[in-house]
Short mmCIF file of C-alpha atoms and ligand atoms in Angstrom, two decimals:
data_model
loop_
_atom_site.label_atom_id
_atom_site.label_comp_id
_atom_site.label_asym_id
_atom_site.label_seq_id
_atom_site.Cartn_x
_atom_site.Cartn_y
_atom_site.Cartn_z
CA MET A 1 -7.19 5.30 -35.45
CA ARG A 2 -4.65 3.63 -33.61
CA LEU A 3 -1.88 1.72 -35.54
CA PRO A 4 -0.63 -1.46 -33.99
CA LEU A 5 3.28 -1.02 -32.99
CA VAL A 6 4.97 -2.84 -35.82
CA ARG A 7 3.08 -0.83 -38.32
CA VAL A 8 3.60 2.30 -37.29
CA THR A 9 7.81 1.15 -36.78
CA VAL A 10 7.71 -0.11 -40.51
CA LEU A 11 6.29 3.55 -41.83
CA ALA A 12 8.61 5.34 -39.76
CA LEU A 13 11.44 3.29 -40.71
CA LEU A 14 10.31 3.58 -44.58
CA LEU A 15 9.92 7.32 -44.51
CA GLY A 16 13.41 7.59 -42.21
CA THR A 17 15.13 6.04 -45.30
CA ALA A 18 12.97 7.88 -48.55
CA GLY A 19 14.53 11.27 -49.53
CA CYS A 20 17.40 11.16 -47.63
CA THR A 21 18.90 13.81 -49.94
CA THR A 22 16.14 16.40 -49.19
CA THR A 23 15.25 18.44 -45.80
CA ARG A 24 12.11 17.75 -44.52
CA PRO A 25 10.85 18.40 -41.33
CA SER A 26 11.46 15.82 -38.72
CA LEU A 27 8.73 13.28 -37.79
CA PRO A 28 7.76 13.54 -34.41
CA ALA A 29 8.31 10.95 -32.10
CA THR A 30 6.50 7.49 -32.16
CA PRO A 31 3.65 7.94 -29.23
CA PRO A 32 4.01 4.82 -27.11
CA ALA A 33 1.21 2.05 -27.36
CA PRO A 34 -1.21 2.56 -24.84
CA HIS A 35 -0.82 0.19 -22.61
CA SER A 36 -2.24 -0.74 -19.05
CA VAL A 37 -1.16 -1.02 -15.59
CA VAL A 38 -2.89 -3.87 -13.10
CA LEU A 39 -1.73 -2.91 -9.41
CA ILE A 40 -2.24 -5.28 -7.11
CA SER A 41 -2.14 -4.99 -3.20
CA ILE A 42 -1.67 -8.29 -1.28
CA ASP A 43 -1.49 -6.88 2.25
CA GLY A 44 0.53 -8.28 4.94
CA LEU A 45 2.68 -10.49 2.55
CA PRO A 46 6.62 -10.37 4.17
CA ALA A 47 9.19 -9.96 1.37
CA SER A 48 10.52 -12.86 2.56
CA ALA A 49 7.54 -15.16 2.01
CA LEU A 50 8.88 -14.82 -2.07
CA GLY A 51 11.03 -18.00 -3.44
CA ARG A 52 10.04 -20.72 -0.83
CA GLY A 53 7.14 -22.71 -2.96
CA ASN A 54 3.71 -21.09 -1.76
CA THR A 55 4.17 -18.25 -4.46
CA PRO A 56 4.78 -19.43 -7.65
CA VAL A 57 3.02 -16.85 -9.90
CA LEU A 58 4.59 -13.68 -8.03
CA ASP A 59 8.02 -15.90 -8.65
CA ALA A 60 7.16 -15.93 -12.39
CA LEU A 61 6.56 -12.65 -12.50
CA ALA A 62 9.34 -11.80 -10.74
CA ARG A 63 11.74 -14.03 -12.90
CA ASP A 64 10.33 -12.43 -16.22
CA GLY A 65 10.24 -9.05 -15.15
CA VAL A 66 11.61 -6.86 -11.78
CA ARG A 67 11.47 -7.23 -8.11
CA ALA A 68 13.01 -5.33 -5.35
CA GLU A 69 15.09 -7.13 -2.60
CA TRP A 70 12.18 -5.76 -0.31
CA MET A 71 10.41 -2.34 -0.51
CA ASN A 72 10.33 -0.43 3.05
CA PRO A 73 6.92 0.11 4.20
CA SER A 74 6.00 3.74 5.66
CA TYR A 75 5.51 4.68 9.26
CA PRO A 76 3.42 3.49 11.19
CA VAL A 77 3.78 0.42 9.69
CA LEU A 78 -0.29 0.17 9.39
CA THR A 79 -2.58 -1.06 6.45
CA PHE A 80 -4.79 2.25 5.97
CA PRO A 81 -1.50 4.55 5.73
CA ASN A 82 0.93 2.46 3.43
CA HIS A 83 -2.10 1.75 0.92
CA PHE A 84 -2.56 5.51 0.69
CA THR A 85 1.17 6.38 0.95
CA LEU A 86 1.76 3.29 -2.24
CA VAL A 87 -0.86 5.28 -4.58
CA THR A 88 -0.45 8.73 -3.44
CA GLY A 89 3.72 8.70 -2.71
CA LEU A 90 3.31 11.21 -0.06
CA ARG A 91 4.32 9.95 3.53
CA PRO A 92 1.30 9.42 5.79
CA ASP A 93 2.79 12.36 8.02
CA ARG A 94 1.76 14.86 4.77
CA HIS A 95 -1.27 12.17 3.41
CA GLY A 96 -3.77 12.66 6.61
CA ILE A 97 -4.10 8.77 7.16
CA ILE A 98 -1.85 8.88 10.03
CA HIS A 99 -3.15 5.76 11.51
CA ASN A 100 -5.78 2.82 11.08
CA SER A 101 -7.51 4.67 13.95
CA MET A 102 -7.16 8.55 14.49
CA ARG A 103 -9.27 11.78 15.54
CA ASP A 104 -9.96 15.18 14.14
CA ASP A 105 -11.53 17.96 15.98
CA ALA A 106 -12.72 19.20 12.23
CA VAL A 107 -13.90 15.75 11.02
CA GLY A 108 -14.32 13.52 13.78
CA GLY A 109 -13.14 9.85 14.46
CA PHE A 110 -11.84 7.18 12.04
CA LYS A 111 -11.57 3.52 12.24
CA VAL A 112 -11.02 1.65 9.68
CA ALA A 113 -14.30 -0.80 9.84
CA ASP A 114 -15.90 2.50 9.84
CA LYS A 115 -16.94 3.06 6.50
CA THR A 116 -18.92 6.22 6.95
CA ALA A 117 -15.37 8.11 7.71
CA GLY A 118 -13.75 5.76 5.10
CA ALA A 119 -15.95 7.64 2.32
CA ASP A 120 -15.86 10.94 3.54
CA ALA A 121 -12.97 12.67 1.25
CA ARG A 122 -12.20 15.08 4.09
CA TRP A 123 -9.69 12.06 5.57
CA TRP A 124 -8.23 11.66 2.45
CA GLN A 125 -5.30 14.35 1.76
CA GLY A 126 -3.11 13.32 -1.03
CA GLU A 127 -3.94 12.64 -5.10
CA PRO A 128 -4.17 9.02 -5.67
CA ILE A 129 -3.14 7.58 -8.63
CA TRP A 130 -6.30 7.13 -9.95
CA ASN A 131 -6.90 10.81 -9.59
CA THR A 132 -4.07 11.58 -11.73
CA ALA A 133 -4.81 9.20 -14.27
CA GLU A 134 -8.58 10.30 -14.44
CA LYS A 135 -7.48 13.72 -14.72
CA ALA A 136 -5.21 13.11 -17.91
CA GLY A 137 -8.49 11.33 -19.24
CA LEU A 138 -7.77 7.95 -18.82
CA ARG A 139 -10.33 5.45 -17.63
CA THR A 140 -9.39 3.96 -14.34
CA ALA A 141 -11.04 1.04 -12.39
CA ILE A 142 -10.42 0.26 -8.35
CA TRP A 143 -11.02 -2.77 -6.63
CA ALA A 144 -11.62 -2.09 -2.86
CA TRP A 145 -8.00 0.19 -2.35
CA PRO A 146 -8.14 1.94 1.06
CA GLY A 147 -9.92 5.42 -0.18
CA ASN A 148 -11.39 4.30 -3.40
CA ALA A 149 -15.14 4.93 -1.78
CA ALA A 150 -13.99 8.42 -0.91
CA PRO A 151 -14.66 11.16 -3.51
CA ILE A 152 -11.26 12.75 -2.97
CA GLU A 153 -10.82 16.13 -4.49
CA GLY A 154 -15.01 15.68 -5.48
CA LEU A 155 -13.41 12.66 -8.43
CA ARG A 156 -13.64 9.25 -8.51
CA PRO A 157 -12.58 6.21 -10.73
CA THR A 158 -14.30 5.83 -13.51
CA ARG A 159 -15.25 2.20 -11.79
CA TRP A 160 -14.77 0.80 -8.58
CA VAL A 161 -16.05 -1.51 -5.76
CA PRO A 162 -16.20 -0.90 -1.96
CA TYR A 163 -14.35 -3.43 0.25
CA SER A 164 -15.90 -6.40 -0.03
CA PRO A 165 -14.61 -9.35 2.25
CA GLU A 166 -17.40 -11.95 1.28
CA ILE A 167 -15.85 -11.71 -2.32
CA SER A 168 -13.25 -14.51 -2.75
CA SER A 169 -9.94 -13.84 -3.36
CA ALA A 170 -10.41 -16.03 -7.15
CA ASP A 171 -13.69 -14.15 -7.91
CA ARG A 172 -11.96 -10.38 -7.37
CA ALA A 173 -9.07 -11.57 -9.54
CA ASP A 174 -11.34 -12.23 -12.01
CA GLN A 175 -13.43 -8.99 -11.55
CA VAL A 176 -10.64 -7.42 -12.62
CA ALA A 177 -9.41 -10.11 -15.22
CA ALA A 178 -12.69 -9.06 -16.92
CA TRP A 179 -12.47 -5.25 -16.73
CA MET A 180 -8.86 -5.80 -18.25
CA THR A 181 -10.04 -7.65 -21.15
CA GLU A 182 -12.64 -5.69 -21.98
CA PRO A 183 -12.34 -4.08 -25.77
CA ALA A 184 -9.88 -1.10 -25.58
CA THR A 185 -13.03 1.21 -25.69
CA THR A 186 -13.90 0.78 -22.13
CA ARG A 187 -11.06 -1.21 -21.08
CA PRO A 188 -9.28 0.92 -18.13
CA ARG A 189 -5.99 2.01 -18.68
CA LEU A 190 -5.20 1.53 -14.68
CA ALA A 191 -7.28 -1.50 -12.33
CA ALA A 192 -6.02 -1.38 -8.35
CA LEU A 193 -6.43 -5.06 -6.53
CA TYR A 194 -6.70 -5.42 -3.19
CA PHE A 195 -6.75 -8.87 -1.10
CA GLU A 196 -6.86 -8.88 2.77
CA ARG A 197 -6.90 -12.91 3.12
CA VAL A 198 -2.66 -12.88 3.66
CA ASP A 199 -3.07 -10.37 6.63
CA ASN A 200 -6.08 -11.47 8.34
CA VAL A 201 -4.61 -15.17 8.28
CA GLY A 202 -1.15 -13.86 9.41
CA HIS A 203 -2.38 -12.12 12.53
CA ASP A 204 -4.61 -14.61 13.80
CA GLN A 205 -2.15 -17.72 13.01
CA GLY A 206 1.42 -16.22 12.89
CA PRO A 207 3.53 -15.34 10.00
CA GLU A 208 4.66 -19.42 9.83
CA ALA A 209 1.53 -21.29 10.24
CA PRO A 210 0.38 -23.33 8.12
CA GLU A 211 -2.82 -21.50 7.69
CA THR A 212 -1.14 -18.40 6.39
CA HIS A 213 1.23 -20.32 3.92
CA ALA A 214 -1.94 -21.53 2.83
CA ALA A 215 -3.44 -18.21 2.57
CA ILE A 216 -0.24 -17.12 0.19
CA ARG A 217 -1.09 -19.99 -2.06
CA GLU A 218 -4.52 -19.30 -2.28
CA VAL A 219 -3.94 -15.40 -2.86
CA ASP A 220 -1.16 -16.20 -5.36
CA ALA A 221 -2.62 -18.27 -7.35
CA ALA A 222 -5.59 -15.48 -7.79
CA VAL A 223 -2.96 -13.30 -9.22
CA GLY A 224 -2.60 -16.37 -11.62
CA ARG A 225 -6.15 -16.54 -12.75
CA LEU A 226 -5.70 -12.80 -13.73
CA VAL A 227 -2.58 -13.26 -15.07
CA GLN A 228 -3.65 -16.19 -17.62
CA ALA A 229 -6.79 -13.94 -18.32
CA LEU A 230 -4.13 -11.69 -19.49
CA ASP A 231 -2.79 -14.15 -21.69
CA ALA A 232 -5.66 -16.01 -23.20
CA HIS A 233 -6.14 -12.67 -24.64
CA GLY A 234 -2.68 -11.73 -25.46
CA LEU A 235 -2.45 -8.84 -23.24
CA ARG A 236 0.67 -9.45 -21.50
CA ALA A 237 2.52 -7.80 -23.84
CA SER A 238 0.38 -4.61 -23.50
CA THR A 239 -0.19 -4.68 -19.28
CA ASP A 240 1.87 -3.74 -16.91
CA VAL A 241 1.35 -5.80 -13.46
CA VAL A 242 2.32 -4.87 -10.34
CA VAL A 243 2.30 -6.38 -6.84
CA VAL A 244 3.17 -4.92 -3.71
CA SER A 245 2.44 -5.66 -0.31
CA ASP A 246 1.51 -2.95 2.46
CA HIS A 247 3.96 -4.36 5.35
CA GLY A 248 5.04 -7.78 6.14
CA MET A 249 4.50 -9.57 9.76
CA ALA A 250 6.09 -10.42 12.83
CA PRO A 251 5.33 -13.53 15.36
CA VAL A 252 3.63 -12.32 18.38
CA ARG A 253 3.48 -14.38 21.51
CA PRO A 254 0.35 -14.72 23.26
CA ASP A 255 2.29 -13.63 26.39
CA GLN A 256 3.22 -10.28 25.00
CA TYR A 257 0.49 -7.97 25.64
CA ILE A 258 0.54 -4.67 27.65
CA ALA A 259 -2.98 -2.99 29.07
CA ILE A 260 -2.82 0.22 27.67
CA GLU A 261 -4.40 1.77 31.08
CA ASP A 262 -0.90 0.48 32.42
CA MET A 263 0.97 2.49 30.64
CA ALA A 264 -0.94 5.81 31.56
CA THR A 265 -4.40 5.74 33.22
CA ILE A 266 -7.71 6.53 31.83
CA GLU A 267 -8.30 10.03 33.53
CA GLN A 268 -4.37 11.32 32.59
CA ALA A 269 -4.33 10.48 29.03
CA GLU A 270 -6.92 9.39 26.21
CA ALA A 271 -5.14 6.23 24.03
CA VAL A 272 -6.47 7.45 20.35
CA SER A 273 -5.47 4.05 19.18
CA THR A 274 -4.13 0.49 20.20
CA GLY A 275 -2.36 -2.12 18.86
CA GLN A 276 1.63 -1.13 17.99
CA VAL A 277 1.87 2.22 17.96
CA ILE A 278 -0.18 4.09 20.16
CA GLY A 279 -0.89 7.66 20.13
CA PHE A 280 -1.95 9.29 23.42
CA ASN A 281 -3.61 12.85 24.23
CA PRO A 282 -3.37 13.81 27.89
CA ARG A 283 -6.07 15.51 29.30
CA ALA A 284 -7.00 19.09 30.60
CA GLY A 285 -5.05 19.28 33.90
CA HIS A 286 -2.50 16.40 33.73
CA GLU A 287 -0.56 17.18 31.54
CA ALA A 288 2.39 17.17 33.33
CA ALA A 289 1.80 14.31 35.22
CA THR A 290 1.46 12.18 31.50
CA TYR A 291 4.63 13.45 30.35
CA GLN A 292 6.45 12.45 32.83
CA ARG A 293 4.78 9.31 33.45
CA LEU A 294 5.12 8.25 29.17
CA LEU A 295 7.56 9.87 27.76
CA GLY A 296 11.16 7.85 27.40
CA ARG A 297 11.65 3.62 27.63
CA HIS A 298 10.15 1.58 29.25
CA ALA A 299 9.75 -2.18 29.33
CA HIS A 300 8.61 -3.73 26.03
CA TYR A 301 7.69 0.52 24.09
CA THR A 302 9.05 3.68 23.88
CA CYS A 303 7.87 7.03 23.84
CA TRP A 304 7.99 10.12 22.33
CA ARG A 305 6.86 13.84 22.01
CA LYS A 306 5.55 13.87 18.99
CA GLN A 307 7.71 16.33 17.21
CA ASP A 308 10.66 14.36 18.49
CA LEU A 309 10.44 11.29 16.79
CA PRO A 310 13.28 9.89 14.85
CA ALA A 311 13.51 11.70 11.64
CA ARG A 312 13.83 8.66 10.22
CA TRP A 313 9.87 7.93 10.34
CA HIS A 314 9.48 11.00 8.32
CA TYR A 315 6.38 11.43 10.92
CA GLY A 316 5.25 14.08 14.10
CA THR A 317 3.88 17.23 11.94
CA HIS A 318 0.08 16.54 11.17
CA PRO A 319 -2.08 17.83 13.66
CA ARG A 320 -3.97 14.34 13.77
CA ILE A 321 -1.03 12.56 14.71
CA PRO A 322 -1.56 12.68 18.78
CA ALA A 323 0.51 14.49 21.33
CA ILE A 324 2.87 11.41 22.44
CA VAL A 325 3.28 8.34 20.32
CA CYS A 326 4.46 5.17 21.64
CA GLN A 327 6.46 2.70 19.73
CA PHE A 328 6.29 -0.90 20.64
CA ASP A 329 8.89 -3.34 20.55
CA GLU A 330 8.42 -5.93 17.54
CA GLY A 331 6.17 -8.77 19.19
CA TRP A 332 4.76 -6.61 21.45
CA ASN A 333 0.83 -5.17 21.64
CA GLY A 334 -1.03 -2.46 23.62
CA LEU A 335 -4.95 -3.37 24.28
CA PRO A 336 -7.60 -1.94 26.39
CA ALA A 337 -7.64 -4.04 29.69
CA ALA A 338 -10.85 -4.74 29.60
CA GLN A 339 -10.07 -6.29 25.79
CA LEU A 340 -7.19 -8.54 27.01
CA ALA A 341 -9.26 -9.90 29.93
CA ARG A 342 -12.33 -10.96 27.58
CA ALA A 343 -9.76 -13.13 25.69
CA THR A 344 -8.10 -16.18 26.01
CA THR A 345 -4.75 -17.09 24.68
CA GLU A 346 -6.48 -18.50 21.79
CA HIS A 347 -7.92 -15.14 20.86
CA LEU A 348 -5.04 -13.27 20.37
CA ASN A 349 -2.94 -12.53 17.80
CA ARG A 350 -0.36 -14.80 16.84
CA GLY A 351 1.14 -12.58 14.03
CA SER A 352 1.02 -8.29 13.99
CA HIS A 353 2.52 -5.52 12.20
CA GLY A 354 3.30 -1.76 13.38
CA TYR A 355 6.35 -2.29 14.35
CA ASP A 356 9.93 0.03 13.61
CA ASN A 357 9.85 0.28 9.54
CA ALA A 358 13.28 -0.88 10.00
CA PHE A 359 12.83 -4.39 11.32
CA PRO A 360 13.25 -7.28 8.30
CA SER A 361 10.04 -8.47 9.63
CA MET A 362 8.23 -5.40 8.42
CA ARG A 363 9.47 -5.52 4.99
CA ALA A 364 7.19 -5.36 2.08
CA VAL A 365 7.00 -6.89 -1.19
CA PHE A 366 7.50 -5.14 -4.70
CA VAL A 367 7.21 -7.34 -8.40
CA ALA A 368 6.75 -5.78 -11.59
CA ALA A 369 6.58 -7.38 -15.53
CA GLY A 370 5.20 -6.36 -18.46
CA PRO A 371 6.13 -4.16 -21.59
CA SER A 372 7.93 -1.14 -19.50
CA PHE A 373 9.83 -3.75 -17.54
CA ARG A 374 13.02 -5.48 -17.89
CA HIS A 375 13.90 -8.79 -17.49
CA GLY A 376 14.63 -11.08 -14.71
CA MET A 377 16.44 -8.10 -12.50
CA THR A 378 16.45 -7.33 -8.93
CA LEU A 379 16.52 -3.93 -7.59
CA PRO A 380 17.58 -3.08 -4.15
CA ALA A 381 15.49 -1.53 -1.46
CA PHE A 382 13.38 1.08 -1.71
CA ASP A 383 11.02 3.35 -0.02
CA ASN A 384 7.19 2.78 -0.99
CA VAL A 385 6.93 6.48 -1.98
CA ASP A 386 8.66 5.55 -5.11
CA VAL A 387 5.41 3.58 -6.31
CA TYR A 388 3.57 6.66 -7.36
CA PRO A 389 5.63 8.53 -9.15
CA LEU A 390 6.78 4.78 -11.16
CA LEU A 391 3.19 4.29 -11.71
CA ALA A 392 2.15 7.74 -13.22
CA ARG A 393 5.83 6.99 -15.00
CA LEU A 394 3.62 3.88 -16.68
CA LEU A 395 0.90 5.38 -17.32
CA GLY A 396 2.68 8.55 -18.98
CA VAL A 397 0.60 10.75 -16.82
CA THR A 398 2.33 14.49 -14.93
CA PRO A 399 2.67 13.03 -11.11
CA ALA A 400 1.31 15.20 -8.33
CA ARG A 401 3.64 16.65 -6.28
CA ASN A 402 5.26 13.50 -3.85
CA ASP A 403 7.23 12.34 -1.64
CA GLY A 404 9.14 9.90 -3.71
CA SER A 405 11.13 9.53 -6.88
CA SER A 406 11.00 7.24 -10.02
CA ASP A 407 14.22 7.31 -10.87
CA VAL A 408 15.16 4.34 -8.32
CA PHE A 409 13.23 2.13 -11.57
CA THR A 410 15.07 3.93 -14.22
CA PRO A 411 17.82 0.82 -14.54
CA VAL A 412 14.86 -1.53 -14.98
CA LEU A 413 12.73 0.10 -17.18
CA THR A 414 12.39 -0.62 -21.05
CA PRO A 415 12.78 2.18 -23.53
CA ARG A 416 9.43 2.44 -23.67
CA THR A 417 8.68 5.00 -20.31
CA ASP A 418 11.24 7.06 -21.51
CA THR A 419 8.87 9.65 -22.80
CA ALA A 420 6.41 9.35 -20.03
CA HIS A 421 7.41 11.69 -16.93
P1 LIG B 1 -4.70 -3.90 9.87
O1 LIG B 1 -4.21 -5.23 9.93
O2 LIG B 1 -5.38 -3.11 11.05
O3 LIG B 1 -4.03 -2.70 9.20
O4 LIG B 1 -6.28 -3.52 8.97
C1 LIG B 1 -5.80 -4.33 7.84
C2 LIG B 1 -7.71 -5.00 7.85
O5 LIG B 1 -8.21 -4.36 7.44
C3 LIG B 1 -7.50 -5.96 6.63
O6 LIG B 1 -6.95 -7.08 7.28
C4 LIG B 1 -9.13 -5.82 6.06
O7 LIG B 1 -9.58 -7.02 6.96
C5 LIG B 1 -9.10 -4.44 6.75
N1 LIG B 1 -9.48 -3.69 5.44
C6 LIG B 1 -8.84 -3.45 4.76
N2 LIG B 1 -9.80 -2.73 3.36
C7 LIG B 1 -10.69 -2.05 4.55
C8 LIG B 1 -11.81 -1.12 4.07
N3 LIG B 1 -11.86 -0.37 3.01
N4 LIG B 1 -12.75 -1.58 4.93
C9 LIG B 1 -12.75 -2.15 6.09
N5 LIG B 1 -11.94 -2.89 6.19
C10 LIG B 1 -10.87 -2.90 5.29
ZN1 LIG B 2 -1.60 -4.18 6.26
ZN1 LIG B 3 -2.82 -6.21 9.34
#
């Protein structure tokens, strides 16, 4: 039976004051009260979106707990690589989700929209926090986080919901609230929740469009429903809520597109991905011409051999990364000529990410509140590889090998996390 924290403390005090003249074995340390963690991702929410009137719920969480000035996304600044980094603490170069679109000689092709590929565990080469927790005997429930549909290491979350864009932001928040307010015997110790709405509208309309601001308010309100449900059940004091985004969003003008075939011809090289980070594999017999044509600086993009990419991106060793990587300048995109020809200016995106992770526009959000967090503190920027070891520390489980550290959070954590790893 679990004793309420207050009773355990009183008991410890009573025992501690009794019999002080006799020697007795020291009491075991009081274990931290079992509590839960909810991880929420708001895809494409820029760090600069906070505190501007559209995020009253997140701003209140930050006042009550902790926020980062911003969080640095990993390279490449795309949804799947960064979501898997957030839950593994590994850089994309190490966890294998090196792009939203990729190829692997042994596994085949991967695209975000391809459900079969997403559910194939061979793509996902890291230990997500839900596996770390389940291995330690903690129940997890994961709502549509990239990777949750694959039996990674042969394991699955206790409960998982596949990506379901037809379910409204409010309904998915209510679903997770229902899990978190179950009796302690079935309640998950870790839940995760994913919202794509801000990213979708941000691409379509641009980061500063009224429609994007409305989408931010909608998702903020959905987070509010979950927080309110925790409040109503008296669970705020035993639930850490951690809100992150994977990246920000930069404005894109409709005339800032380049046809991929104008970079390298189809005969010269295969473009494995499109967008802002374009991977090319030269075709047999065309290697020298392709390298000569692509490598180096061009108007609006720069290309490197994978082994020569800037070190600060920690990217270029994974076999899935194509031989040549071209990075577009902020606000520019590469698309197949046919797609460009079909698109009227109305159909082209007004917002994009996938740019150099040093750009302020790419900065991500980190806000957290709950029993593990001190009140009203702001952390300097950190890399998103640090989130996985933080989650492990909050849950009191041993993290798998990773590229981050929870040390950056030590100044903003309450003593209850000291006994955790
Ligand atoms: P991107 O903006 O290209 O990095 O991709 C992000 C988009 O992928 C989101 O806005 C969602 O619409 C979509 N998405 C997110 N998760 C999934 C998933 N598990 N399966 C399919 N599509 C997804
Ligand atoms: Zn994203
Ligand atoms: Zn996006």
